[in-house]
Amino acid sequence: MSGQAAKNQSAISVTNAKAQAHVALTERYRGPSTEPVGWNETLSVLLAHRSVRAFLPRKVEPWILEAAIAAAQSASSSLNLQLWSVIAVQDPERKARLCLGVADQRWIREAPLYLIWAADLSRHARIAERASVGDDLLDPDNLDPLATSLVDVSLAAQNAAVAFESLGLGFCYIGAVRLYQQELRDELALPSHVVPIFGMCVGYPDPDRPTGVKPRLPQAAVLHRERYDATAEAGYIDRYDAHMYAFQGEQKIQQVIWSEYSLRRLFNLHASEGREAYNAALRDLNLAR
Amino acid sequence: MSGQAAKNQSAISVTNAKAQAHVALTERYRGPSTEPVGWNETLSVLLAHRSVRAFLPRKVEPWILEAAIAAAQSASSSLNLQLWSVIAVQDPERKARLCLGVADQRWIREAPLYLIWAADLSRHARIAERASVGDDLLDPDNLDPLATSLVDVSLAAQNAAVAFESLGLGFCYIGAVRLYQQELRDELALPSHVVPIFGMCVGYPDPDRPTGVKPRLPQAAVLHRERYDATAEAGYIDRYDAHMYAFQGEQKIQQVIWSEYSLRRLFNLHASEGREAYNAALRDLNLAR
């Protein structure tokens, strides 16, 4: 399945949907998969996801942004609290100033649309202020509002992501934004209790610079039946290390052993420079004083 | 748009897609919306979401569960760490034991499939153990691994949700699972560093017990252009309070003022009984000792 065909669901005919499903599953898991009994265009969109970091200059049409945000708002929200906001940045100069951190994030400059997804307790802080409701009895160490808002913003963003991909656009998440809390607060005029969690570069993929479908862990490594069972896990991880190594070779990027490298990346979450400010911001996702 | 038609994307013909889009946007925002320039079946699936809590006895076919988990694994994962797991419960007796907390969660019993979505750092704990890598230098108070795993599991679950809905199934998230950490740990044999964040009831919706599309805040209340701007917010919230009040009347459920009620619900996150255990579990989403 070519990258463009995968992005363009109108090109998918019903007759070849099942064969295409087989290919999509094989690409994702790098192993033989049984041909599914049924299939549809939405599954093709979901399965064909790959992060896009090379964009055409073509602008994102206003109705597409609005449809994607309507999709985001259609995602479930815990207790219907809707604890998130998104800031849409299209001004080239502002986008250039937001190329923070990672050495060559030219894709933030290149993407015509840069969305900053934020957990947002500030709306309820304003509601509480208007209603003159006190918050003195709340526990400032309770992580539940933080967790609730992180889930809310993630469900919403993923729906927007699927909407963009269904329309032939591509995107990549930018996790580094979390490490630039003060810079984003200044640039985007964010009030307290608004915490950028990730960015999202959006645009039309450059067909001359395609990316491949990244393999994932075998399904049995993440899907447990009735009870959690990691007894066969070591074998799954060895197999996945091999798949990732092959994929990196094909993509002509540095080849590493996934299990070793991912452990180092996880440990690096403790070493990053912006960590202190991010932690302070996360702890601020609460209405307790 | 009827509930069934919205769930069954194969019923959507191209010719009426735009008119349907107009209806979907009007249902979600309860206000006049411009007819979008384009549309597709995936957008229809995303926009038509409503939580389903009444299911037919029909089982979820095995290939559908596998396709939905493949969709979940196709979602982006921060640094490709894949910090999540899902436990699929289909045994009726286990499902009955998992009807925890909320008074009448008959939908957990009724749904043929109950998925427990968990943030999972245990896989990397096992990798570290096999590699004899020490974790003594990590900061136990760093919330970054917690935030990263919450985002990962949410992106994955939402992709699965969209996959199910595209195939005519329905679902509802169960946020209460987070408050029953010990019960779930025992019932599902969860190791340390595996934290259930939400459940998901899945099955075929009972057409005789349909639910409506829940209105959301006006788009301008959550979508900010270039910079965060809450100056017009009070008016948006008043309008939304009226929309929710009307919706609750139509659904014949208790009518409340959303802004007041949601503030109370948010404050209740600090009062729930399972909060202590949930907080302890969240703090355990870290490899630091």
mmCIF file of N, CA, C and O in Angstrom, chain B residues 125-195:
data_model
loop_
_atom_site.group_PDB
_atom_site.id
_atom_site.type_symbol
_atom_site.label_atom_id
_atom_site.label_comp_id
_atom_site.label_asym_id
_atom_site.label_seq_id
_atom_site.Cartn_x
_atom_site.Cartn_y
_atom_site.Cartn_z
ATOM 1 N N ALA B 125 10.053 -2.020 33.301
ATOM 2 C CA ALA B 125 10.665 -2.497 34.546
ATOM 3 C C ALA B 125 11.243 -3.899 34.328
ATOM 4 O O ALA B 125 12.346 -4.208 34.794
ATOM 5 N N ARG B 126 10.517 -4.735 33.583
ATOM 6 C CA ARG B 126 11.022 -6.090 33.304
ATOM 7 C C ARG B 126 12.224 -6.040 32.361
ATOM 8 O O ARG B 126 13.188 -6.793 32.522
ATOM 9 N N ILE B 127 12.164 -5.131 31.374
ATOM 10 C CA ILE B 127 13.315 -4.983 30.464
ATOM 11 C C ILE B 127 14.546 -4.561 31.279
ATOM 12 O O ILE B 127 15.642 -5.092 31.085
ATOM 13 N N ALA B 128 14.342 -3.607 32.188
ATOM 14 C CA ALA B 128 15.460 -3.127 33.013
ATOM 15 C C ALA B 128 16.017 -4.252 33.877
ATOM 16 O O ALA B 128 17.231 -4.391 34.037
ATOM 17 N N GLU B 129 15.126 -5.069 34.388
ATOM 18 C CA GLU B 129 15.559 -6.172 35.247
ATOM 19 C C GLU B 129 16.389 -7.176 34.444
ATOM 20 O O GLU B 129 17.462 -7.599 34.879
ATOM 21 N N ARG B 130 15.885 -7.526 33.253
ATOM 22 C CA ARG B 130 16.625 -8.477 32.417
ATOM 23 C C ARG B 130 17.978 -7.901 32.042
ATOM 24 O O ARG B 130 18.971 -8.628 31.941
ATOM 25 N N ALA B 131 18.030 -6.589 31.822
ATOM 26 C CA ALA B 131 19.284 -5.955 31.405
ATOM 27 C C ALA B 131 20.141 -5.573 32.602
ATOM 28 O O ALA B 131 21.240 -5.038 32.424
ATOM 29 N N SER B 132 19.639 -5.846 33.807
ATOM 30 C CA SER B 132 20.356 -5.480 35.044
ATOM 31 C C SER B 132 20.752 -4.009 35.051
ATOM 32 O O SER B 132 21.870 -3.657 35.431
ATOM 33 N N VAL B 133 19.815 -3.163 34.608
ATOM 34 C CA VAL B 133 20.066 -1.723 34.624
ATOM 35 C C VAL B 133 19.514 -1.155 35.930
ATOM 36 O O VAL B 133 18.386 -1.473 36.312
ATOM 37 N N GLY B 134 20.298 -0.343 36.592
ATOM 38 C CA GLY B 134 19.863 0.231 37.861
ATOM 39 C C GLY B 134 18.979 1.441 37.645
ATOM 40 O O GLY B 134 19.034 2.080 36.596
ATOM 41 N N ASP B 135 18.161 1.740 38.613
ATOM 42 C CA ASP B 135 17.274 2.885 38.504
ATOM 43 C C ASP B 135 17.438 3.804 39.714
ATOM 44 O O ASP B 135 16.571 4.591 40.034
ATOM 45 N N ASP B 136 18.577 3.700 40.359
ATOM 46 C CA ASP B 136 18.781 4.417 41.624
ATOM 47 C C ASP B 136 18.832 5.928 41.429
ATOM 48 O O ASP B 136 18.551 6.697 42.344
ATOM 49 N N LEU B 137 19.211 6.367 40.233
ATOM 50 C CA LEU B 137 19.411 7.793 40.024
ATOM 51 C C LEU B 137 18.138 8.513 39.580
ATOM 52 O O LEU B 137 18.134 9.720 39.403
ATOM 53 N N LEU B 138 17.057 7.767 39.385
ATOM 54 C CA LEU B 138 15.834 8.399 38.909
ATOM 55 C C LEU B 138 15.126 9.122 40.053
ATOM 56 O O LEU B 138 15.249 8.757 41.214
ATOM 57 N N ASP B 139 14.378 10.156 39.666
ATOM 58 C CA ASP B 139 13.679 10.984 40.643
ATOM 59 C C ASP B 139 12.267 10.423 40.855
ATOM 60 O O ASP B 139 11.451 10.447 39.937
ATOM 61 N N PRO B 140 11.970 9.912 42.048
ATOM 62 C CA PRO B 140 10.654 9.304 42.264
ATOM 63 C C PRO B 140 9.504 10.309 42.161
ATOM 64 O O PRO B 140 8.356 9.905 41.991
ATOM 65 N N ASP B 141 9.801 11.603 42.251
ATOM 66 C CA ASP B 141 8.738 12.605 42.181
ATOM 67 C C ASP B 141 8.512 13.139 40.769
ATOM 68 O O ASP B 141 7.664 14.005 40.559
ATOM 69 N N ASN B 142 9.261 12.647 39.800
ATOM 70 C CA ASN B 142 9.092 13.120 38.429
ATOM 71 C C ASN B 142 7.782 12.585 37.845
ATOM 72 O O ASN B 142 7.576 11.374 37.784
ATOM 73 N N LEU B 143 6.928 13.480 37.411
ATOM 74 C CA LEU B 143 5.619 13.083 36.871
ATOM 75 C C LEU B 143 5.654 12.830 35.363
ATOM 76 O O LEU B 143 4.627 12.507 34.776
ATOM 77 N N ASP B 144 6.811 12.992 34.734
ATOM 78 C CA ASP B 144 6.862 12.869 33.279
ATOM 79 C C ASP B 144 6.520 11.458 32.796
ATOM 80 O O ASP B 144 5.712 11.297 31.860
ATOM 81 N N PRO B 145 7.067 10.396 33.427
ATOM 82 C CA PRO B 145 6.658 9.058 32.958
ATOM 83 C C PRO B 145 5.163 8.801 33.134
ATOM 84 O O PRO B 145 4.520 8.208 32.268
ATOM 85 N N LEU B 146 4.602 9.298 34.221
ATOM 86 C CA LEU B 146 3.147 9.197 34.442
ATOM 87 C C LEU B 146 2.394 9.892 33.309
ATOM 88 O O LEU B 146 1.490 9.307 32.681
ATOM 89 N N ALA B 147 2.764 11.143 33.020
ATOM 90 C CA ALA B 147 2.051 11.899 31.982
ATOM 91 C C ALA B 147 2.214 11.213 30.622
ATOM 92 O O ALA B 147 1.257 11.093 29.856
ATOM 93 N N THR B 148 3.415 10.742 30.328
ATOM 94 C CA THR B 148 3.676 10.097 29.043
ATOM 95 C C THR B 148 2.826 8.842 28.877
ATOM 96 O O THR B 148 2.247 8.594 27.813
ATOM 97 N N SER B 149 2.707 8.050 29.935
ATOM 98 C CA SER B 149 1.934 6.811 29.817
ATOM 99 C C SER B 149 0.432 7.096 29.746
ATOM 100 O O SER B 149 -0.299 6.389 29.047
ATOM 101 N N LEU B 150 -0.031 8.146 30.434
ATOM 102 C CA LEU B 150 -1.453 8.501 30.340
ATOM 103 C C LEU B 150 -1.814 8.935 28.928
ATOM 104 O O LEU B 150 -2.883 8.600 28.414
ATOM 105 N N VAL B 151 -0.937 9.708 28.302
ATOM 106 C CA VAL B 151 -1.193 10.131 26.924
ATOM 107 C C VAL B 151 -1.188 8.910 26.002
ATOM 108 O O VAL B 151 -2.093 8.726 25.187
ATOM 109 N N ASP B 152 -0.180 8.053 26.158
ATOM 110 C CA ASP B 152 -0.082 6.856 25.311
ATOM 111 C C ASP B 152 -1.349 6.000 25.361
ATOM 112 O O ASP B 152 -1.890 5.608 24.326
ATOM 113 N N VAL B 153 -1.804 5.697 26.573
ATOM 114 C CA VAL B 153 -2.954 4.785 26.691
ATOM 115 C C VAL B 153 -4.212 5.448 26.151
ATOM 116 O O VAL B 153 -5.074 4.785 25.565
ATOM 117 N N SER B 154 -4.307 6.773 26.285
ATOM 118 C CA SER B 154 -5.505 7.470 25.809
ATOM 119 C C SER B 154 -5.553 7.522 24.286
ATOM 120 O O SER B 154 -6.612 7.318 23.678
ATOM 121 N N LEU B 155 -4.431 7.828 23.657
ATOM 122 C CA LEU B 155 -4.397 7.856 22.190
ATOM 123 C C LEU B 155 -4.766 6.477 21.645
ATOM 124 O O LEU B 155 -5.539 6.353 20.683
ATOM 125 N N ALA B 156 -4.217 5.445 22.253
ATOM 126 C CA ALA B 156 -4.476 4.077 21.792
ATOM 127 C C ALA B 156 -5.955 3.728 21.942
ATOM 128 O O ALA B 156 -6.600 3.239 21.004
ATOM 129 N N ALA B 157 -6.503 3.995 23.131
ATOM 130 C CA ALA B 157 -7.899 3.633 23.393
ATOM 131 C C ALA B 157 -8.843 4.362 22.446
ATOM 132 O O ALA B 157 -9.824 3.794 21.961
ATOM 133 N N GLN B 158 -8.548 5.633 22.151
ATOM 134 C CA GLN B 158 -9.456 6.387 21.291
ATOM 135 C C GLN B 158 -9.456 5.826 19.868
ATOM 136 O O GLN B 158 -10.499 5.784 19.210
ATOM 137 N N ASN B 159 -8.298 5.389 19.396
ATOM 138 C CA ASN B 159 -8.267 4.746 18.074
ATOM 139 C C ASN B 159 -9.118 3.472 18.074
ATOM 140 O O ASN B 159 -9.846 3.209 17.122
ATOM 141 N N ALA B 160 -9.020 2.689 19.141
ATOM 142 C CA ALA B 160 -9.855 1.484 19.233
ATOM 143 C C ALA B 160 -11.331 1.868 19.238
ATOM 144 O O ALA B 160 -12.156 1.227 18.577
ATOM 145 N N ALA B 161 -11.660 2.935 19.965
ATOM 146 C CA ALA B 161 -13.052 3.393 20.043
ATOM 147 C C ALA B 161 -13.587 3.739 18.654
ATOM 148 O O ALA B 161 -14.698 3.354 18.287
ATOM 149 N N VAL B 162 -12.780 4.467 17.878
ATOM 150 C CA VAL B 162 -13.204 4.849 16.530
ATOM 151 C C VAL B 162 -13.369 3.605 15.652
ATOM 152 O O VAL B 162 -14.318 3.490 14.872
ATOM 153 N N ALA B 163 -12.452 2.654 15.811
ATOM 154 C CA ALA B 163 -12.548 1.406 15.037
ATOM 155 C C ALA B 163 -13.859 0.687 15.345
ATOM 156 O O ALA B 163 -14.582 0.267 14.436
ATOM 157 N N PHE B 164 -14.178 0.551 16.621
ATOM 158 C CA PHE B 164 -15.434 -0.117 16.994
ATOM 159 C C PHE B 164 -16.639 0.608 16.382
ATOM 160 O O PHE B 164 -17.522 -0.008 15.790
ATOM 161 N N GLU B 165 -16.667 1.919 16.525
ATOM 162 C CA GLU B 165 -17.833 2.667 16.023
ATOM 163 C C GLU B 165 -17.938 2.578 14.499
ATOM 164 O O GLU B 165 -19.033 2.541 13.955
ATOM 165 N N SER B 166 -16.797 2.526 13.825
ATOM 166 C CA SER B 166 -16.838 2.444 12.358
ATOM 167 C C SER B 166 -17.472 1.132 11.909
ATOM 168 O O SER B 166 -17.975 1.031 10.795
ATOM 169 N N LEU B 167 -17.433 0.117 12.793
ATOM 170 C CA LEU B 167 -17.975 -1.205 12.454
ATOM 171 C C LEU B 167 -19.386 -1.401 12.999
ATOM 172 O O LEU B 167 -19.909 -2.511 13.012
ATOM 173 N N GLY B 168 -19.983 -0.303 13.491
ATOM 174 C CA GLY B 168 -21.369 -0.381 13.946
ATOM 175 C C GLY B 168 -21.517 -0.765 15.401
ATOM 176 O O GLY B 168 -22.636 -0.934 15.885
ATOM 177 N N LEU B 169 -20.403 -0.934 16.115
ATOM 178 C CA LEU B 169 -20.485 -1.211 17.544
ATOM 179 C C LEU B 169 -20.539 0.105 18.310
ATOM 180 O O LEU B 169 -20.294 1.183 17.760
ATOM 181 N N GLY B 170 -20.877 0.013 19.573
ATOM 182 C CA GLY B 170 -20.899 1.187 20.429
ATOM 183 C C GLY B 170 -20.101 0.922 21.685
ATOM 184 O O GLY B 170 -19.722 -0.227 21.965
ATOM 185 N N PHE B 171 -19.807 1.961 22.423
ATOM 186 C CA PHE B 171 -18.992 1.789 23.633
ATOM 187 C C PHE B 171 -19.284 2.925 24.597
ATOM 188 O O PHE B 171 -19.844 3.963 24.222
ATOM 189 N N CYS B 172 -18.860 2.739 25.840
ATOM 190 C CA CYS B 172 -18.760 3.862 26.770
ATOM 191 C C CYS B 172 -17.533 3.663 27.638
ATOM 192 O O CYS B 172 -17.151 2.528 27.953
ATOM 193 N N TYR B 173 -16.870 4.763 27.945
ATOM 194 C CA TYR B 173 -15.737 4.708 28.866
ATOM 195 C C TYR B 173 -16.264 4.590 30.291
ATOM 196 O O TYR B 173 -17.329 5.137 30.621
ATOM 197 N N ILE B 174 -15.512 3.904 31.137
ATOM 198 C CA ILE B 174 -15.857 3.764 32.556
ATOM 199 C C ILE B 174 -14.713 4.378 33.365
ATOM 200 O O ILE B 174 -13.659 3.754 33.559
ATOM 201 N N GLY B 175 -14.911 5.618 33.791
ATOM 202 C CA GLY B 175 -13.862 6.309 34.543
ATOM 203 C C GLY B 175 -13.699 5.788 35.962
ATOM 204 O O GLY B 175 -12.637 5.935 36.565
ATOM 205 N N ALA B 176 -14.762 5.139 36.468
ATOM 206 C CA ALA B 176 -14.734 4.713 37.870
ATOM 207 C C ALA B 176 -13.676 3.652 38.149
ATOM 208 O O ALA B 176 -13.284 3.469 39.303
ATOM 209 N N VAL B 177 -13.197 2.956 37.120
ATOM 210 C CA VAL B 177 -12.221 1.880 37.395
ATOM 211 C C VAL B 177 -11.006 2.414 38.150
ATOM 212 O O VAL B 177 -10.404 1.698 38.942
ATOM 213 N N ARG B 178 -10.658 3.683 37.908
ATOM 214 C CA ARG B 178 -9.459 4.205 38.537
ATOM 215 C C ARG B 178 -9.561 4.184 40.059
ATOM 216 O O ARG B 178 -8.545 4.174 40.762
ATOM 217 N N LEU B 179 -10.789 4.147 40.570
ATOM 218 C CA LEU B 179 -10.990 4.213 42.021
ATOM 219 C C LEU B 179 -11.018 2.827 42.668
ATOM 220 O O LEU B 179 -11.276 2.706 43.858
ATOM 221 N N TYR B 180 -10.742 1.773 41.877
ATOM 222 C CA TYR B 180 -10.774 0.394 42.401
ATOM 223 C C TYR B 180 -9.469 -0.320 42.078
ATOM 224 O O TYR B 180 -9.466 -1.412 41.540
ATOM 225 N N GLN B 181 -8.369 0.327 42.406
ATOM 226 C CA GLN B 181 -7.054 -0.194 42.035
ATOM 227 C C GLN B 181 -6.798 -1.574 42.627
ATOM 228 O O GLN B 181 -6.361 -2.483 41.923
ATOM 229 N N GLN B 182 -7.071 -1.759 43.906
ATOM 230 C CA GLN B 182 -6.736 -3.037 44.536
ATOM 231 C C GLN B 182 -7.618 -4.160 44.001
ATOM 232 O O GLN B 182 -7.127 -5.264 43.705
ATOM 233 N N GLU B 183 -8.910 -3.864 43.815
ATOM 234 C CA GLU B 183 -9.834 -4.868 43.299
ATOM 235 C C GLU B 183 -9.393 -5.323 41.898
ATOM 236 O O GLU B 183 -9.409 -6.517 41.586
ATOM 237 N N LEU B 184 -9.003 -4.376 41.063
ATOM 238 C CA LEU B 184 -8.587 -4.718 39.699
ATOM 239 C C LEU B 184 -7.251 -5.453 39.710
ATOM 240 O O LEU B 184 -7.026 -6.370 38.923
ATOM 241 N N ARG B 185 -6.377 -5.042 40.579
ATOM 242 C CA ARG B 185 -5.072 -5.695 40.703
ATOM 243 C C ARG B 185 -5.264 -7.182 41.024
ATOM 244 O O ARG B 185 -4.639 -8.047 40.408
ATOM 245 N N ASP B 186 -6.164 -7.456 41.958
ATOM 246 C CA ASP B 186 -6.425 -8.846 42.355
ATOM 247 C C ASP B 186 -7.127 -9.613 41.234
ATOM 248 O O ASP B 186 -6.728 -10.721 40.879
ATOM 249 N N GLU B 187 -8.164 -9.016 40.682
ATOM 250 C CA GLU B 187 -9.000 -9.720 39.697
ATOM 251 C C GLU B 187 -8.254 -9.967 38.390
ATOM 252 O O GLU B 187 -8.446 -10.988 37.730
ATOM 253 N N LEU B 188 -7.397 -9.022 37.999
ATOM 254 C CA LEU B 188 -6.748 -9.104 36.685
ATOM 255 C C LEU B 188 -5.270 -9.465 36.786
ATOM 256 O O LEU B 188 -4.558 -9.447 35.783
ATOM 257 N N ALA B 189 -4.795 -9.791 37.992
ATOM 258 C CA ALA B 189 -3.399 -10.201 38.208
ATOM 259 C C ALA B 189 -2.415 -9.145 37.704
ATOM 260 O O ALA B 189 -1.419 -9.484 37.044
ATOM 261 N N LEU B 190 -2.701 -7.888 38.017
ATOM 262 C CA LEU B 190 -1.843 -6.812 37.521
ATOM 263 C C LEU B 190 -0.568 -6.705 38.352
ATOM 264 O O LEU B 190 -0.632 -6.655 39.580
ATOM 265 N N PRO B 191 0.588 -6.654 37.702
ATOM 266 C CA PRO B 191 1.830 -6.403 38.447
ATOM 267 C C PRO B 191 1.951 -4.927 38.838
ATOM 268 O O PRO B 191 1.138 -4.096 38.424
ATOM 269 N N SER B 192 2.958 -4.612 39.636
ATOM 270 C CA SER B 192 3.244 -3.209 39.960
ATOM 271 C C SER B 192 3.495 -2.430 38.669
ATOM 272 O O SER B 192 3.917 -3.001 37.670
ATOM 273 N N HIS B 193 3.299 -1.131 38.731
ATOM 274 C CA HIS B 193 3.536 -0.239 37.593
ATOM 275 C C HIS B 193 2.516 -0.426 36.458
ATOM 276 O O HIS B 193 2.745 0.037 35.340
ATOM 277 N N VAL B 194 1.431 -1.162 36.716
ATOM 278 C CA VAL B 194 0.335 -1.252 35.751
ATOM 279 C C VAL B 194 -0.874 -0.621 36.426
ATOM 280 O O VAL B 194 -1.325 -1.101 37.461
ATOM 281 N N VAL B 195 -1.384 0.477 35.855
ATOM 282 C CA VAL B 195 -2.441 1.240 36.518
ATOM 283 C C VAL B 195 -3.649 1.394 35.589
ATOM 284 O O VAL B 195 -3.570 2.101 34.575
#
